[in-house]
CSV table of C-alpha atoms in Angstrom, one decimal:
chain,number,residue,atom,x,y,z
A,1,MET,CA,-33.6,-127.4,-193.7
A,2,ASP,CA,-34.0,-126.3,-190.1
A,3,GLN,CA,-31.0,-124.3,-189.3
A,4,ARG,CA,-30.9,-123.7,-185.6
A,5,GLU,CA,-28.2,-121.9,-183.9
A,6,PRO,CA,-26.5,-124.0,-181.5
A,7,THR,CA,-27.3,-123.2,-177.9
A,8,VAL,CA,-24.2,-122.4,-176.0
A,9,THR,CA,-24.5,-122.8,-172.3
A,10,THR,CA,-22.2,-120.4,-170.5
A,11,HIS,CA,-21.3,-121.3,-167.0
A,12,ALA,CA,-20.2,-118.4,-164.8
A,13,LEU,CA,-16.7,-119.1,-163.7
A,14,GLU,CA,-16.1,-118.4,-160.1
A,15,VAL,CA,-12.7,-117.1,-159.7
A,16,ASN,CA,-11.4,-117.8,-156.1
A,17,PRO,CA,-8.7,-115.4,-155.3
A,18,SER,CA,-5.6,-116.9,-153.6
A,19,PRO,CA,-6.1,-116.8,-149.8
A,20,VAL,CA,-4.3,-113.9,-148.1
A,21,PRO,CA,-1.9,-115.2,-145.6
A,22,ARG,CA,-2.8,-114.5,-142.0
A,23,ALA,CA,-0.7,-112.0,-140.2
A,24,ARG,CA,1.3,-113.5,-137.3
A,25,PRO,CA,0.4,-112.4,-133.8
A,26,ALA,CA,2.8,-109.8,-132.5
A,27,TRP,CA,3.9,-112.0,-129.6
A,28,LEU,CA,4.8,-114.9,-132.1
A,29,THR,CA,6.8,-112.5,-134.2
A,30,VAL,CA,8.8,-111.4,-131.2
A,31,LEU,CA,9.2,-115.0,-130.1
A,32,ILE,CA,10.6,-116.1,-133.4
A,33,LYS,CA,12.9,-113.0,-133.7
A,34,HIS,CA,14.4,-113.5,-130.3
A,35,ARG,CA,14.2,-117.3,-130.1
A,36,TYR,CA,17.8,-117.8,-129.2
A,37,ARG,CA,17.5,-115.4,-126.2
A,38,TYR,CA,14.4,-117.1,-125.0
A,39,MET,CA,16.1,-120.5,-125.3
A,40,LEU,CA,18.8,-119.1,-122.9
A,41,ILE,CA,16.1,-118.0,-120.5
A,42,LEU,CA,14.2,-121.3,-120.7
A,43,PRO,CA,16.2,-123.2,-118.1
A,44,GLY,CA,15.8,-120.5,-115.5
A,45,LEU,CA,12.2,-120.1,-116.3
A,46,LEU,CA,11.6,-123.9,-115.9
A,47,TYR,CA,13.4,-123.8,-112.6
A,48,ILE,CA,11.2,-121.0,-111.3
A,49,LEU,CA,8.0,-122.8,-112.5
A,50,LEU,CA,9.0,-126.1,-111.0
A,51,PHE,CA,10.5,-125.1,-107.7
A,52,ARG,CA,8.8,-121.7,-107.0
A,53,TYR,CA,5.3,-121.9,-108.4
A,54,GLY,CA,4.9,-125.7,-108.3
A,55,PRO,CA,5.1,-126.0,-104.5
A,56,MET,CA,2.4,-123.3,-104.2
A,57,TYR,CA,-0.1,-126.1,-104.4
A,58,GLY,CA,0.8,-126.7,-100.8
A,59,ILE,CA,-0.7,-123.5,-99.6
A,60,VAL,CA,-4.1,-125.3,-99.4
A,61,VAL,CA,-2.7,-126.7,-96.1
A,62,ALA,CA,-3.4,-123.3,-94.6
A,63,PHE,CA,-7.1,-123.9,-95.0
A,64,GLN,CA,-7.0,-127.5,-93.7
A,65,ASN,CA,-6.5,-129.4,-90.5
A,66,TYR,CA,-3.5,-131.1,-92.1
A,67,ASN,CA,-2.9,-134.7,-91.2
A,68,GLY,CA,0.4,-136.1,-92.5
A,69,PHE,CA,-1.1,-139.6,-92.8
A,70,LYS,CA,-4.1,-138.5,-94.8
A,71,GLY,CA,-2.2,-136.1,-97.0
A,72,ILE,CA,-3.5,-132.9,-98.6
A,73,THR,CA,-6.4,-134.6,-100.4
A,74,GLY,CA,-7.6,-136.4,-97.3
A,75,SER,CA,-7.2,-133.7,-94.7
A,76,GLU,CA,-10.2,-131.9,-93.3
A,77,TRP,CA,-11.0,-128.4,-94.6
A,78,VAL,CA,-11.4,-125.8,-91.8
A,79,GLY,CA,-11.5,-122.5,-93.8
A,80,PHE,CA,-9.9,-119.5,-92.1
A,81,LYS,CA,-9.6,-121.1,-88.7
A,82,TRP,CA,-5.8,-120.9,-88.5
A,83,PHE,CA,-5.7,-117.3,-89.7
A,84,ILE,CA,-8.2,-116.3,-87.0
A,85,GLN,CA,-6.4,-118.2,-84.4
A,86,PHE,CA,-3.1,-116.5,-85.2
A,87,PHE,CA,-4.6,-113.0,-85.4
A,88,GLU,CA,-6.5,-113.4,-82.2
A,89,GLY,CA,-3.6,-115.1,-80.4
A,90,PRO,CA,-1.7,-113.4,-77.6
A,91,ASP,CA,1.6,-113.3,-79.6
A,92,PHE,CA,0.3,-111.7,-82.8
A,93,TRP,CA,0.9,-108.0,-81.9
A,94,ARG,CA,4.3,-108.7,-80.2
A,95,LEU,CA,5.5,-110.6,-83.3
A,96,LEU,CA,4.2,-108.1,-85.7
A,97,ARG,CA,5.8,-105.2,-83.8
A,98,ASN,CA,9.2,-106.9,-83.5
A,99,THR,CA,9.2,-107.9,-87.1
A,100,LEU,CA,8.3,-104.4,-88.4
A,101,VAL,CA,10.6,-102.6,-86.0
A,102,ILE,CA,13.6,-104.7,-86.9
A,103,SER,CA,12.9,-104.6,-90.6
A,104,LEU,CA,12.4,-100.8,-90.7
A,105,LEU,CA,15.5,-100.2,-88.6
A,106,LYS,CA,17.5,-102.3,-91.0
A,107,ILE,CA,16.1,-100.5,-94.0
A,108,GLY,CA,16.3,-97.0,-92.5
A,109,LEU,CA,19.7,-97.3,-91.0
A,110,GLY,CA,21.2,-99.8,-93.5
A,111,MET,CA,20.6,-98.3,-96.9
A,112,ALA,CA,22.3,-94.9,-96.3
A,113,PRO,CA,25.7,-96.4,-95.2
A,114,ASP,CA,25.8,-98.5,-98.4
A,115,VAL,CA,25.3,-95.3,-100.5
A,116,VAL,CA,27.8,-93.3,-98.5
A,117,PHE,CA,30.4,-96.0,-98.6
A,118,ALA,CA,30.0,-96.5,-102.4
A,119,ILE,CA,30.4,-92.8,-103.0
A,120,LEU,CA,33.5,-92.6,-100.8
A,121,LEU,CA,35.0,-95.7,-102.4
A,122,ASN,CA,34.2,-94.2,-105.9
A,123,GLU,CA,36.3,-91.1,-105.0
A,124,VAL,CA,39.4,-93.2,-104.2
A,125,ARG,CA,42.0,-92.9,-107.0
A,126,GLY,CA,44.4,-95.6,-105.9
A,127,ARG,CA,43.2,-98.8,-107.6
A,128,VAL,CA,45.1,-101.2,-105.3
A,129,PHE,CA,43.9,-99.5,-102.1
A,130,LYS,CA,40.4,-99.4,-103.5
A,131,ARG,CA,40.3,-103.1,-104.4
A,132,VAL,CA,41.7,-104.1,-101.0
A,133,VAL,CA,39.2,-102.0,-99.1
A,134,GLN,CA,36.3,-103.3,-101.2
A,135,THR,CA,37.4,-106.9,-100.8
A,136,LEU,CA,37.7,-106.6,-97.0
A,137,THR,CA,34.3,-104.9,-96.7
A,138,TYR,CA,32.3,-107.3,-98.7
A,139,MET,CA,34.0,-110.5,-97.4
A,140,PRO,CA,31.8,-110.7,-94.3
A,141,HIS,CA,28.8,-111.1,-96.6
A,142,PHE,CA,30.0,-114.7,-97.3
A,143,LEU,CA,30.3,-115.7,-93.7
A,144,SER,CA,27.5,-117.6,-92.1
A,145,TRP,CA,25.6,-116.1,-89.2
A,146,VAL,CA,27.0,-118.8,-86.9
A,147,ILE,CA,30.5,-117.4,-87.5
A,148,ILE,CA,29.2,-113.8,-87.2
A,149,TYR,CA,27.6,-114.7,-83.9
A,150,GLY,CA,31.0,-116.1,-82.7
A,151,ILE,CA,32.6,-112.8,-83.6
A,152,VAL,CA,29.8,-110.8,-81.8
A,153,LEU,CA,30.1,-113.1,-78.8
A,154,ALA,CA,33.9,-112.4,-78.6
A,155,PHE,CA,33.2,-108.7,-78.5
A,156,LEU,CA,30.0,-108.4,-76.5
A,157,ALA,CA,29.8,-111.3,-74.1
A,158,THR,CA,29.0,-110.1,-70.6
A,159,SER,CA,31.7,-112.0,-68.7
A,160,ASN,CA,34.7,-112.0,-71.1
A,161,GLY,CA,33.7,-110.0,-74.1
A,162,LEU,CA,36.3,-107.4,-75.3
A,163,ILE,CA,33.9,-104.4,-75.0
A,164,ASN,CA,32.9,-105.4,-71.5
A,165,GLN,CA,36.5,-105.9,-70.5
A,166,TRP,CA,37.1,-102.3,-71.5
A,167,ILE,CA,34.0,-101.1,-69.7
A,168,LYS,CA,35.1,-102.9,-66.5
A,169,GLU,CA,38.6,-101.4,-66.7
A,170,LEU,CA,37.0,-98.0,-66.8
A,171,GLY,CA,35.2,-98.8,-63.5
A,172,PHE,CA,31.7,-99.4,-64.9
A,173,GLN,CA,29.4,-102.5,-64.7
A,174,PRO,CA,29.4,-104.8,-67.7
A,175,ILE,CA,26.5,-104.4,-70.1
A,176,PRO,CA,24.4,-107.5,-71.0
A,177,PHE,CA,24.3,-106.8,-74.7
A,178,LEU,CA,23.2,-110.3,-75.6
A,179,THR,CA,20.7,-110.9,-72.9
A,180,SER,CA,19.0,-107.6,-72.5
A,181,ASN,CA,15.9,-106.6,-74.4
A,182,ASP,CA,17.1,-103.0,-74.4
A,183,TRP,CA,20.3,-103.8,-76.2
A,184,PHE,CA,19.9,-107.0,-78.2
A,185,ARG,CA,17.7,-105.5,-80.9
A,186,TRP,CA,20.4,-103.0,-81.7
A,187,VAL,CA,23.0,-105.8,-81.8
A,188,ILE,CA,20.8,-107.5,-84.5
A,189,VAL,CA,20.4,-104.4,-86.5
A,190,PHE,CA,24.1,-103.2,-86.5
A,191,SER,CA,25.5,-106.6,-87.0
A,192,ASP,CA,23.4,-107.0,-90.1
A,193,ILE,CA,24.5,-103.5,-91.4
A,194,TRP,CA,28.2,-104.4,-90.8
A,195,LYS,CA,27.9,-107.8,-92.5
A,196,ASP,CA,26.3,-106.5,-95.7
A,197,LEU,CA,27.9,-103.0,-96.0
A,198,GLY,CA,30.4,-103.9,-98.7
A,199,TRP,CA,28.1,-106.1,-100.6
A,200,GLY,CA,25.4,-103.5,-100.8
A,201,ALA,CA,27.8,-100.9,-102.0
A,202,ILE,CA,28.7,-103.1,-105.1
A,203,ILE,CA,25.4,-102.3,-106.7
A,204,TYR,CA,25.8,-98.6,-106.2
A,205,LEU,CA,29.4,-98.7,-107.5
A,206,ALA,CA,28.0,-100.2,-110.7
A,207,ALA,CA,25.5,-97.4,-111.0
A,208,LEU,CA,28.2,-94.8,-110.3
A,209,ALA,CA,30.3,-96.3,-113.1
A,210,ALA,CA,27.4,-95.7,-115.6
A,211,ILE,CA,27.3,-91.9,-114.9
A,212,ASP,CA,28.7,-89.9,-117.8
A,213,PRO,CA,32.1,-88.4,-116.7
A,214,GLN,CA,31.4,-85.4,-118.9
A,215,LEU,CA,28.8,-84.3,-116.4
A,216,TYR,CA,31.5,-83.9,-113.7
A,217,GLU,CA,33.8,-82.1,-116.2
A,218,ALA,CA,31.1,-79.6,-117.0
A,219,ALA,CA,30.3,-79.2,-113.3
A,220,VAL,CA,34.0,-78.4,-112.6
A,221,MET,CA,34.1,-75.9,-115.4
A,222,ASP,CA,31.0,-74.2,-113.8
A,223,GLY,CA,32.8,-74.0,-110.5
A,224,ALA,CA,30.9,-76.7,-108.6
A,225,ASN,CA,32.8,-78.1,-105.6
A,226,LYS,CA,32.8,-81.8,-104.7
A,227,TRP,CA,29.7,-81.6,-102.5
A,228,ARG,CA,27.7,-79.9,-105.3
A,229,GLN,CA,28.8,-82.6,-107.7
A,230,ILE,CA,27.7,-85.3,-105.4
A,231,TRP,CA,24.3,-83.6,-104.8
A,232,HIS,CA,23.5,-82.7,-108.3
A,233,ILE,CA,25.1,-85.5,-110.3
A,234,THR,CA,26.1,-88.5,-108.2
A,235,LEU,CA,22.9,-88.8,-106.1
A,236,PRO,CA,20.5,-88.3,-109.1
A,237,GLY,CA,22.6,-90.8,-111.0
A,238,ILE,CA,22.0,-93.6,-108.5
A,239,ARG,CA,18.4,-92.5,-107.6
A,240,ASN,CA,16.7,-95.2,-109.7
A,241,VAL,CA,18.9,-97.9,-108.2
A,242,PHE,CA,18.1,-96.7,-104.7
A,243,ILE,CA,14.4,-96.7,-105.4
A,244,LEU,CA,14.5,-100.2,-106.9
A,245,LEU,CA,16.4,-101.6,-103.9
A,246,LEU,CA,14.1,-99.8,-101.5
A,247,THR,CA,11.0,-101.3,-103.3
A,248,LEU,CA,12.5,-104.8,-103.1
A,249,ARG,CA,13.3,-104.4,-99.4
A,250,LEU,CA,9.8,-103.0,-98.6
A,251,GLY,CA,8.4,-106.2,-100.2
A,252,SER,CA,10.3,-108.3,-97.7
A,253,VAL,CA,9.6,-106.1,-94.7
A,254,LEU,CA,8.0,-109.0,-92.8
A,255,ASP,CA,11.3,-111.0,-93.4
A,256,SER,CA,13.5,-109.6,-90.6
A,257,GLY,CA,16.3,-112.1,-91.2
A,258,PHE,CA,15.3,-115.5,-89.8
A,259,THR,CA,18.8,-117.1,-90.1
A,260,GLN,CA,20.5,-114.2,-88.2
A,261,ILE,CA,18.0,-114.0,-85.4
A,262,PHE,CA,17.6,-117.8,-85.0
A,263,ALA,CA,21.4,-118.1,-84.7
A,264,MET,CA,21.8,-115.3,-82.2
A,265,TYR,CA,18.7,-115.0,-80.0
A,266,ASN,CA,17.8,-116.8,-76.8
A,267,PRO,CA,14.6,-117.0,-74.6
A,268,LEU,CA,15.7,-114.0,-72.5
A,269,VAL,CA,15.2,-111.6,-75.5
A,270,TYR,CA,12.0,-113.0,-77.0
A,271,ASP,CA,10.1,-109.9,-76.1
A,272,SER,CA,12.3,-107.7,-78.3
A,273,VAL,CA,13.5,-109.9,-81.2
A,274,ASP,CA,11.1,-112.8,-81.5
A,275,ILE,CA,9.7,-112.3,-85.0
A,276,ILE,CA,7.1,-114.0,-87.1
A,277,ASP,CA,9.6,-116.4,-88.8
A,278,THR,CA,11.1,-117.7,-85.6
A,279,TRP,CA,7.6,-118.2,-84.1
A,280,VAL,CA,6.6,-120.1,-87.3
A,281,TYR,CA,9.6,-122.3,-86.9
A,282,ARG,CA,8.7,-123.2,-83.3
A,283,ALA,CA,5.0,-123.7,-84.3
A,284,GLY,CA,5.5,-125.6,-87.5
A,285,ILE,CA,8.7,-127.6,-86.9
A,286,VAL,CA,9.0,-128.0,-83.1
A,287,GLU,CA,5.3,-128.2,-82.2
A,288,ASN,CA,4.2,-129.8,-85.6
A,289,LYS,CA,1.4,-127.3,-86.3
A,290,VAL,CA,1.9,-127.4,-90.0
A,291,SER,CA,-1.4,-125.8,-91.0
A,292,LEU,CA,-0.9,-122.9,-88.6
A,293,ALA,CA,2.6,-122.3,-89.8
A,294,THR,CA,1.5,-122.4,-93.5
A,295,ALA,CA,-1.3,-119.9,-92.8
A,296,VAL,CA,1.1,-117.4,-91.2
A,297,GLY,CA,3.5,-117.9,-94.1
A,298,LEU,CA,0.7,-117.2,-96.6
A,299,PHE,CA,-0.3,-114.1,-94.7
A,300,LYS,CA,3.3,-112.8,-94.9
A,301,SER,CA,3.5,-113.5,-98.7
A,302,VAL,CA,0.2,-111.6,-99.4
A,303,VAL,CA,1.4,-108.6,-97.3
A,304,GLY,CA,4.8,-108.7,-99.1
A,305,LEU,CA,3.1,-108.7,-102.5
A,306,ILE,CA,0.8,-105.8,-101.6
A,307,LEU,CA,3.8,-103.8,-100.3
A,308,VAL,CA,5.9,-104.4,-103.4
A,309,VAL,CA,3.1,-103.4,-105.8
A,310,SER,CA,2.2,-100.3,-103.7
A,311,ALA,CA,5.8,-99.2,-103.3
A,312,ASN,CA,6.4,-99.6,-107.0
A,313,ARG,CA,3.4,-97.5,-107.9
A,314,VAL,CA,4.2,-94.8,-105.4
A,315,ALA,CA,7.8,-94.6,-106.7
A,316,LYS,CA,6.7,-94.2,-110.3
A,317,LYS,CA,4.1,-91.6,-109.4
A,318,PHE,CA,6.4,-89.4,-107.3
A,319,ASP,CA,9.7,-90.1,-109.1
A,320,SER,CA,9.9,-86.7,-110.6
A,321,GLN,CA,9.3,-85.1,-107.1
A,322,LEU,CA,11.9,-87.1,-105.1
A,323,TRP,CA,14.8,-84.9,-106.0
């Protein structure tokens, strides 16, 4: 009898290990962890995307000979024609000079009073007096420039202004504050400083409230007087806020305050206070040169972006050397 051993076929079993779950991307982990916070941010983010970035499509008008009947898609492309026309125009240097001078005067003369006023107000111990002064000083911020101009006119009008009445009573000739190129620029600068003095101090008051009181106590124990405390504790404590506000204001150096100047100026003082924004209004709205006005607005935006980025980098680089 043929006894044969049965042939057993062995199949290699391939064991597939259970798949290792993929690690979540770091950004997705953060998004899930803080999902409720991002949900609160979402409405503001959508607003910015729709009403700030969405309209940026219209900047293509700066490179077109825009025709309102043909629209953006049907208007003729002209490249950098309007930029060249503005840069080579007779008004460019005058507008740029006026814009920069007024903006730098507002920054240079306007930021220090905010700091000084905030420090003085912070030293007041009477709460009622402090609140009354603070309320009275930041109230002008909420007034429109039309109302402010009415106040300025009541004080500085050549014929019947209060200041000129005093000057005439002293035997001098009245000063044309509102029609003289030598004076009107200073009226613009100081009226802006007065209007926003109290409002600007609020931010510094918040920064002063965050300074540790123990630092002042230690300074008193070391024999430091009030001036030393301000120099070595108060000013360094608000330094970062000051740098931040300076950076933001440098970014808008080509925005000299259109609403203020438009409400207060007149053709007699164009040489000293006619800025880029007021010229753009006349070119784009009054004369219907939409493409030219858009090109100038785009130029301003690019310059502002460059200034913000540059100022921010310089501030970070030299932060340790500022004080």
